Tab-separated table of C-alpha atoms and ligand atoms in Angstrom:
chain	number	residue	atom	x	y	z
A	17	MET	CA	0.000	0.000	0.000
A	18	SER	CA	1.348	3.431	-0.784
A	19	GLN	CA	0.576	6.807	0.705
A	20	LEU	CA	2.135	10.211	0.110
A	21	PRO	CA	4.403	11.509	2.865
A	22	THR	CA	2.890	14.475	4.692
A	23	HIS	CA	4.558	17.803	4.027
A	24	HIS	CA	4.963	20.844	6.235
A	25	VAL	CA	5.969	24.192	4.794
A	26	PHE	CA	7.892	26.523	7.125
A	27	PRO	CA	8.681	30.221	6.542
A	28	SER	CA	12.438	29.514	6.522
A	29	PRO	CA	15.017	26.706	6.781
A	30	ALA	CA	15.684	27.871	10.352
A	31	ASP	CA	12.035	27.340	11.314
A	32	ALA	CA	11.956	23.866	9.720
A	33	SER	CA	15.210	22.907	11.445
A	34	GLU	CA	13.917	24.138	14.803
A	35	ALA	CA	10.749	22.078	14.400
A	36	LEU	CA	12.696	18.900	13.665
A	37	ALA	CA	15.209	19.573	16.455
A	38	SER	CA	12.334	20.002	18.853
A	39	GLU	CA	10.754	16.705	17.683
A	40	ILE	CA	14.111	14.960	18.180
A	41	GLY	CA	14.569	16.618	21.579
A	42	ASP	CA	11.135	15.387	22.692
A	43	LEU	CA	11.922	11.837	21.531
A	44	VAL	CA	15.276	11.811	23.319
A	45	SER	CA	13.817	13.174	26.586
A	46	ARG	CA	10.825	10.835	26.488
A	47	ARG	CA	13.076	7.829	26.019
A	48	ALA	CA	15.404	9.021	28.788
A	49	SER	CA	12.480	9.266	31.187
A	50	GLU	CA	11.617	5.639	30.298
A	51	GLY	CA	15.251	4.566	30.814
A	52	ARG	CA	15.564	3.722	27.105
A	53	HIS	CA	17.774	4.620	24.174
A	54	ALA	CA	16.672	6.783	21.260
A	55	VAL	CA	18.121	5.628	17.921
A	56	LEU	CA	18.628	8.346	15.310
A	57	GLY	CA	19.528	7.944	11.653
A	58	LEU	CA	21.463	10.987	10.479
A	59	ALA	CA	22.329	12.674	7.176
A	60	THR	CA	25.132	14.995	6.104
A	61	GLY	CA	25.189	17.702	3.404
A	62	SER	CA	24.357	21.384	3.611
A	63	THR	CA	20.685	20.882	4.495
A	64	PRO	CA	20.919	19.476	8.068
A	65	ILE	CA	23.627	21.891	9.280
A	66	ARG	CA	21.043	24.161	10.932
A	67	LEU	CA	19.336	21.150	12.492
A	68	TYR	CA	22.612	20.114	14.132
A	69	ALA	CA	23.281	23.684	15.324
A	70	GLU	CA	19.831	23.660	16.886
A	71	LEU	CA	20.451	20.294	18.598
A	72	VAL	CA	23.700	21.696	20.007
A	73	ARG	CA	21.712	24.702	21.280
A	74	LEU	CA	19.183	22.356	22.955
A	75	HIS	CA	22.088	20.477	24.545
A	76	ARG	CA	23.479	23.738	25.942
A	77	GLN	CA	20.036	24.349	27.433
A	78	GLY	CA	20.165	20.982	29.222
A	79	LEU	CA	19.161	18.244	26.753
A	80	SER	CA	21.385	15.201	27.288
A	81	PHE	CA	22.312	12.882	24.422
A	82	SER	CA	23.745	10.236	26.756
A	83	ASN	CA	20.918	7.829	25.833
A	84	VAL	CA	21.259	8.436	22.074
A	85	ILE	CA	22.621	5.988	19.494
A	86	THR	CA	23.240	7.286	15.968
A	87	PHE	CA	23.727	5.713	12.563
A	88	ASN	CA	24.799	7.837	9.634
A	89	LEU	CA	23.354	7.115	6.231
A	90	ASP	CA	26.488	7.027	4.168
A	91	GLU	CA	30.165	7.756	3.548
A	92	TYR	CA	32.361	8.147	0.471
A	93	LEU	CA	34.423	5.085	-0.247
A	94	GLY	CA	38.205	5.357	-0.405
A	95	ILE	CA	38.608	8.242	2.016
A	96	GLY	CA	39.581	8.024	5.671
A	97	ARG	CA	38.114	9.821	8.688
A	98	ASP	CA	40.739	12.531	8.448
A	99	HIS	CA	39.864	13.550	4.914
A	100	PRO	CA	38.410	17.091	5.068
A	101	GLU	CA	35.276	15.937	3.193
A	102	SER	CA	34.688	12.775	5.217
A	103	TYR	CA	31.255	12.508	6.764
A	104	TRP	CA	33.008	11.456	9.972
A	105	LYS	CA	34.629	14.921	10.085
A	106	PHE	CA	31.396	16.631	9.128
A	107	MET	CA	29.376	14.948	11.872
A	108	HIS	CA	31.974	15.570	14.550
A	109	SER	CA	32.471	19.217	13.700
A	110	HIS	CA	28.751	20.013	13.364
A	111	LEU	CA	27.329	17.821	16.118
A	112	PHE	CA	29.208	15.117	17.982
A	113	ASP	CA	32.054	17.291	19.309
A	114	HIS	CA	29.492	19.563	20.972
A	115	ILE	CA	27.126	17.122	22.705
A	116	ASP	CA	27.457	14.478	25.421
A	117	ILE	CA	26.846	11.414	23.208
A	118	SER	CA	29.006	8.367	24.087
A	119	ARG	CA	31.603	7.813	21.372
A	120	GLU	CA	30.689	4.109	21.192
A	121	ASN	CA	27.104	5.048	20.317
A	122	ILE	CA	28.180	6.878	17.136
A	123	HIS	CA	28.119	4.828	13.915
A	124	ILE	CA	29.307	6.240	10.601
A	125	PRO	CA	30.213	3.928	7.710
A	126	ASP	CA	33.995	3.671	7.389
A	127	GLY	CA	35.124	4.752	3.926
A	128	SER	CA	38.588	3.253	4.396
A	129	ILE	CA	37.447	-0.397	4.639
A	130	SER	CA	39.459	-2.639	2.321
A	131	PRO	CA	37.622	-3.844	-0.801
A	132	ASP	CA	37.657	-7.514	0.245
A	133	SER	CA	35.921	-6.848	3.592
A	134	LEU	CA	33.285	-4.475	2.268
A	135	GLU	CA	30.430	-6.926	2.021
A	136	ASP	CA	30.941	-8.179	5.574
A	137	TYR	CA	31.345	-4.636	6.771
A	138	CYS	CA	28.010	-3.556	5.226
A	139	ASP	CA	26.253	-6.583	6.730
A	140	SER	CA	27.688	-5.846	10.144
A	141	TYR	CA	26.563	-2.186	9.908
A	142	GLU	CA	23.056	-3.389	9.185
A	143	ARG	CA	23.179	-5.933	12.043
A	144	LYS	CA	24.241	-3.189	14.453
A	145	ILE	CA	21.179	-1.155	13.495
A	146	THR	CA	18.935	-4.165	14.057
A	147	SER	CA	20.580	-5.015	17.375
A	148	THR	CA	19.674	-1.601	18.823
A	149	GLY	CA	16.008	-2.295	18.101
A	150	GLY	CA	15.978	-0.247	14.879
A	151	ILE	CA	16.011	3.431	14.001
A	152	ASP	CA	13.354	5.537	15.717
A	153	LEU	CA	13.749	8.596	13.532
A	154	GLN	CA	15.674	8.846	10.270
A	155	VAL	CA	16.706	12.301	9.022
A	156	LEU	CA	17.106	12.593	5.243
A	157	GLY	CA	18.040	15.201	2.672
A	158	ILE	CA	17.282	14.805	-1.029
A	159	GLY	CA	19.632	15.064	-3.992
A	160	ARG	CA	18.598	17.083	-7.051
A	161	ASN	CA	18.309	13.716	-8.800
A	162	GLY	CA	15.982	12.371	-6.099
A	163	HIS	CA	18.563	10.298	-4.250
A	164	ILE	CA	18.119	9.527	-0.558
A	165	GLY	CA	21.318	8.580	1.220
A	166	PHE	CA	23.363	7.515	-1.782
A	167	ASN	CA	20.510	5.472	-3.221
A	168	GLU	CA	20.856	6.915	-6.692
A	169	PRO	CA	18.373	6.769	-9.601
A	170	GLY	CA	17.915	3.084	-10.450
A	171	ALA	CA	18.329	1.955	-6.809
A	172	LEU	CA	16.233	-1.058	-5.908
A	173	PRO	CA	13.986	-0.956	-2.848
A	174	ASP	CA	15.096	-4.238	-1.279
A	175	LEU	CA	18.743	-3.362	-0.581
A	176	THR	CA	20.171	-2.938	2.895
A	177	THR	CA	23.535	-1.242	3.561
A	178	HIS	CA	25.692	-1.671	0.461
A	179	VAL	CA	28.318	-0.178	-1.831
A	180	THR	CA	27.025	2.005	-4.637
A	181	GLU	CA	28.343	3.955	-7.623
A	182	LEU	CA	27.703	7.686	-7.409
A	183	ASN	CA	25.522	9.229	-10.087
A	184	PRO	CA	27.021	11.981	-12.338
A	185	VAL	CA	24.674	14.611	-10.828
A	186	THR	CA	25.859	13.657	-7.324
A	187	ILE	CA	29.495	13.883	-8.430
A	188	ARG	CA	28.893	17.266	-10.040
A	189	ASP	CA	27.189	18.557	-6.883
A	190	ALA	CA	30.150	17.424	-4.749
A	191	ALA	CA	32.812	18.745	-7.151
A	192	ASN	CA	33.246	22.151	-5.505
A	193	SER	CA	33.945	20.796	-2.056
A	194	PHE	CA	36.444	18.253	-3.448
A	195	GLY	CA	38.200	20.850	-5.638
A	196	GLY	CA	37.008	19.329	-8.920
A	197	SER	CA	34.848	16.395	-9.998
A	198	GLU	CA	37.963	14.304	-10.714
A	199	ASN	CA	38.636	14.253	-6.958
A	200	VAL	CA	35.148	13.089	-5.931
A	201	PRO	CA	35.135	9.392	-4.965
A	202	SER	CA	33.138	7.360	-7.486
A	203	ARG	CA	31.677	4.978	-4.888
A	204	ALA	CA	30.130	5.155	-1.445
A	205	ILE	CA	28.722	2.977	1.321
A	206	THR	CA	25.064	3.740	1.930
A	207	MET	CA	22.172	2.416	3.931
A	208	GLY	CA	19.760	0.926	1.412
A	209	VAL	CA	16.190	1.940	0.737
A	210	LYS	CA	15.096	-1.094	2.787
A	211	THR	CA	17.130	0.144	5.769
A	212	ILE	CA	15.573	3.603	5.454
A	213	LEU	CA	12.037	2.265	5.114
A	214	GLU	CA	12.502	0.187	8.292
A	215	ALA	CA	12.981	3.331	10.403
A	216	ARG	CA	9.883	3.964	12.485
A	217	ARG	CA	9.659	7.582	11.321
A	218	VAL	CA	11.397	9.376	8.462
A	219	VAL	CA	11.718	13.162	8.129
A	220	LEU	CA	13.178	14.566	4.919
A	221	LEU	CA	14.451	18.148	4.957
A	222	ALA	CA	14.627	20.132	1.706
A	223	PHE	CA	15.388	23.813	1.337
A	224	GLY	CA	15.811	26.275	-1.523
A	225	HIS	CA	14.696	26.692	-5.146
A	226	ALA	CA	17.129	24.069	-6.410
A	227	LYS	CA	15.074	21.366	-4.651
A	228	ALA	CA	11.598	22.569	-5.737
A	229	GLU	CA	11.361	20.442	-8.870
A	230	ILE	CA	12.517	17.167	-7.309
A	231	VAL	CA	10.338	17.730	-4.223
A	232	GLN	CA	7.338	18.166	-6.516
A	233	ARG	CA	8.197	14.911	-8.309
A	234	ALA	CA	8.841	13.019	-5.079
A	235	LEU	CA	5.470	14.122	-3.705
A	236	THR	CA	3.539	13.167	-6.837
A	237	PRO	CA	1.782	9.804	-6.452
A	238	GLY	CA	3.751	7.059	-8.203
A	239	ILE	CA	6.842	5.139	-7.168
A	240	THR	CA	9.764	4.896	-9.577
A	241	THR	CA	13.332	3.631	-9.216
A	242	GLU	CA	14.362	6.722	-11.203
A	243	VAL	CA	13.429	8.924	-8.213
A	244	PRO	CA	14.418	6.941	-5.116
A	245	ALA	CA	12.724	9.478	-2.798
A	246	THR	CA	9.394	8.207	-4.173
A	247	TYR	CA	10.017	5.014	-2.171
A	248	LEU	CA	9.023	7.023	0.895
A	249	GLN	CA	5.476	6.628	-0.460
A	250	LEU	CA	5.795	3.069	0.888
A	251	HIS	CA	6.416	4.324	4.430
A	252	GLY	CA	3.539	4.751	6.854
A	253	ASP	CA	5.058	7.656	8.826
A	254	SER	CA	7.202	9.913	6.692
A	255	ALA	CA	7.177	13.700	6.413
A	256	TYR	CA	8.836	16.409	4.353
A	257	PHE	CA	9.855	19.542	6.269
A	258	LEU	CA	10.258	22.223	3.582
A	259	ASP	CA	10.934	25.927	3.343
A	260	GLU	CA	8.766	28.029	1.034
A	261	GLU	CA	11.269	27.868	-1.824
A	262	ALA	CA	11.488	24.065	-1.858
A	263	ALA	CA	7.687	23.901	-1.643
A	264	ALA	CA	7.155	26.442	-4.446
A	265	ARG	CA	5.906	23.897	-6.999
A	266	LEU	CA	3.499	22.093	-4.680
A	267	ASP	CA	-0.225	22.906	-4.889
B	302	F6R	C1	23.975	12.882	2.896
B	302	F6R	C2	23.080	12.216	1.965
B	302	F6R	C3	22.562	12.878	0.733
B	302	F6R	C4	22.154	14.343	0.952
B	302	F6R	C5	21.655	14.963	-0.355
B	302	F6R	C6	21.335	16.432	-0.193
B	302	F6R	O1	24.298	12.029	3.989
B	302	F6R	O2	22.768	11.098	2.206
B	302	F6R	O3	21.459	12.129	0.256
B	302	F6R	O4	21.157	14.399	1.921
B	302	F6R	O5	22.622	14.825	-1.355
B	302	F6R	O6	22.511	17.143	0.048
B	302	F6R	P1	22.479	18.685	0.422
B	302	F6R	O7	21.839	18.780	1.751
B	302	F6R	O8	23.931	19.092	0.467
B	302	F6R	O9	21.690	19.371	-0.644
């Protein structure tokens, strides 16, 4: 059965980020009061930076992340943690270095895994997610080509964490930060669509004019491998948090 994700349009990216941070804060505090963990799936990229700043602000106001376990969606393959564009670096500088999460509760795919251990590594990443009881809330962004995580156009819905080839649009979009498209890794480790759909709730953030067209397509009824974000139409509790620009083409 398919159903369109709900969408919420906020006056600005800051307002949307605050709303999601507050939802995450409520989840984390509720779980803490029950003596339980909260399991978050996290994204990188420019879109969630304000969300992470807001979570850091909530931490400074007293929110503890000591009961939080995180799993990042993806990482470029062939780069180590210390690479300036690694998602490990991104997550630590925007979030983890500023909150009281236990280091052993942070999971980010390791882009420096040797080629012959990759399959086992991906399986063990997936098993770790399952062993925590599964992701409570998965944060997503969306690529201009409709990718979620690095599930690129053509991605099948039944894959768990795996190695994928990056799409030319994704490589072009990353070229600036890598100092040229020739420096962008051609492959990545990513949670699969199946992993994402197993999260109990999914919230996709999209901001700015550049995302308006793909958001319109993703929120049009009809699931297609060419626009992996349309797979969220198979999820019973998914939402898009948009600013006015990203929502400009919606009715
Ligand atoms: C990042 C990720 C990607 C991004 C997407 C949007 O972990 O999985 O799917 O969410 O490429 O990137 P930005 O936010 O930079 O537009």
